[in-house]
Amino acid sequence: MPSAASASAFWCCSSAGIALATITSFFGLPLLILAVPYALAAVGRRAELRADEHAAVLGFAPMLAAVLDKLHRQEQAQQTQLAAQNGGRPVEESALARLLSSHPDHYTRLHHLQPYLQPQGGPQPQGL
């Protein structure tokens, strides 16, 4: 028959194990909740770059670059307008907003499109 001391030790170890499992699961949960938006944004940015690459492989790189340039000019016009409303001080996007953005910035997307925008091969033959 087990002694009271061994039963007490078993109870203490079981309680400590349950407490440890609860603490680690509850500490991991807030960290997981905090990390998920950043991970989803990073995955979304990567997916956008892959979609751009797919469009470029299909031959749409020049058109995509033109659309990206047009969107960038519109965004700059909005920022200029906001700066004028803000007393001439430019409104900068925070680092957190950039980190949580689901789309890469204009320069990153154009940088990844550059290989598809370069002329292929040597000089093009002139028409006869």
Coordinates of C-alpha atoms in Angstrom, one line a residue:
M1 CA 0.0 0.0 0.0
P2 CA 1.4 3.4 -0.9
S3 CA 2.5 5.7 1.9
A4 CA 1.1 9.1 2.4
A5 CA 4.4 10.7 1.4
S6 CA 4.5 8.9 -2.0
A7 CA 0.9 9.9 -2.6
S8 CA 1.7 13.5 -1.7
A9 CA 4.7 13.5 -4.0
F10 CA 2.6 12.1 -6.8
W11 CA 0.0 14.7 -6.2
C12 CA 2.6 17.5 -6.1
C13 CA 4.3 16.3 -9.3
S14 CA 1.0 15.9 -11.1
S15 CA -0.1 19.4 -10.1
A16 CA 3.2 20.9 -11.2
G17 CA 3.0 19.1 -14.6
I18 CA -0.6 20.4 -15.1
A19 CA 0.4 23.9 -14.1
L20 CA 3.5 23.9 -16.4
A21 CA 1.4 22.7 -19.3
T22 CA -1.2 25.4 -18.6
I23 CA 1.3 28.1 -18.3
T24 CA 3.2 27.2 -21.5
S25 CA 0.0 26.9 -23.5
F26 CA -1.3 30.2 -22.2
F27 CA 2.0 31.9 -22.8
G28 CA 2.2 30.5 -26.3
L29 CA -1.4 31.6 -27.1
P30 CA -0.8 35.4 -26.8
L31 CA 2.4 35.1 -28.7
L32 CA 0.6 33.2 -31.4
I33 CA -2.2 35.8 -31.5
L34 CA 0.4 38.6 -31.8
A35 CA 2.5 36.9 -34.5
V36 CA -0.3 35.8 -36.8
P37 CA -1.1 39.2 -38.4
Y38 CA 2.5 39.8 -39.3
A39 CA 2.9 36.3 -40.7
L40 CA -0.3 36.6 -42.8
A41 CA 0.9 40.0 -44.2
A42 CA 4.3 38.5 -45.1
V43 CA 2.6 35.6 -46.8
G44 CA 0.3 38.0 -48.7
R45 CA 3.2 40.1 -49.9
R46 CA 5.1 37.0 -51.1
A47 CA 1.9 35.8 -52.9
E48 CA 1.6 39.2 -54.6
L49 CA 5.2 39.0 -55.8
R50 CA 4.6 35.5 -57.1
A51 CA 1.4 36.7 -59.0
D52 CA 3.5 39.5 -60.5
E53 CA 6.1 37.0 -61.6
H54 CA 3.4 34.7 -63.1
A55 CA 2.0 37.7 -65.1
A56 CA 5.5 38.7 -66.2
V57 CA 6.2 35.1 -67.4
L58 CA 3.0 35.3 -69.5
G59 CA 4.3 38.4 -71.1
F60 CA 2.4 41.1 -69.2
A61 CA 5.4 42.7 -67.5
P62 CA 5.2 46.0 -69.4
M63 CA 1.5 46.4 -68.8
L64 CA 1.9 45.5 -65.1
A65 CA 4.7 47.9 -64.7
A66 CA 2.5 50.6 -66.3
V67 CA -0.4 49.9 -64.0
L68 CA 1.9 49.9 -61.0
D69 CA 3.4 53.2 -62.1
K70 CA -0.1 54.7 -62.5
L71 CA -1.1 53.5 -59.1
H72 CA 2.1 54.9 -57.5
R73 CA 1.5 58.3 -59.1
Q74 CA -2.1 58.3 -57.8
E75 CA -0.8 57.4 -54.3
Q76 CA 1.8 60.2 -54.5
A77 CA -0.9 62.7 -55.5
Q78 CA -3.0 61.6 -52.4
Q79 CA 0.0 62.0 -50.2
T80 CA 0.7 65.4 -51.6
Q81 CA -2.9 66.4 -51.0
L82 CA -2.8 65.0 -47.4
A83 CA 0.5 66.9 -46.8
A84 CA -1.2 70.2 -48.0
Q85 CA -4.1 69.6 -45.6
N86 CA -1.5 68.8 -42.8
G87 CA 0.2 72.2 -43.1
G88 CA 2.8 71.2 -45.6
R89 CA 4.2 68.3 -43.5
P90 CA 4.3 65.0 -45.3
V91 CA 2.3 62.2 -43.8
E92 CA 4.7 59.2 -43.5
E93 CA 3.5 55.6 -43.4
S94 CA 4.6 54.1 -40.1
A95 CA 6.9 51.1 -39.9
L96 CA 4.0 49.1 -38.4
A97 CA 1.7 49.9 -41.3
R98 CA 4.4 48.8 -43.8
L99 CA 4.9 45.6 -41.8
L100 CA 1.2 44.8 -41.8
S101 CA 0.7 45.7 -45.5
S102 CA -0.6 42.9 -47.6
H103 CA 1.1 44.2 -50.8
P104 CA 4.8 45.0 -51.4
D105 CA 5.7 48.6 -52.1
H106 CA 6.0 50.0 -55.6
Y107 CA 9.8 49.8 -55.7
T108 CA 9.9 46.2 -54.6
R109 CA 7.4 45.1 -57.2
L110 CA 9.2 46.9 -60.0
H111 CA 12.5 45.6 -58.9
H112 CA 11.2 42.0 -59.2
L113 CA 9.8 42.8 -62.6
Q114 CA 13.1 44.2 -64.0
P115 CA 14.4 41.0 -65.5
Y116 CA 11.2 40.7 -67.5
L117 CA 11.3 44.3 -68.7
Q118 CA 14.9 44.0 -70.1
P119 CA 15.2 43.3 -73.8
Q120 CA 16.1 39.7 -74.5
G121 CA 19.2 38.7 -76.5
G122 CA 21.4 41.0 -78.5
P123 CA 20.4 43.9 -80.8
Q124 CA 17.0 43.6 -82.5
P125 CA 17.2 43.3 -86.3
Q126 CA 16.1 46.4 -88.3
G127 CA 13.2 46.1 -90.8
L128 CA 14.3 45.8 -94.4

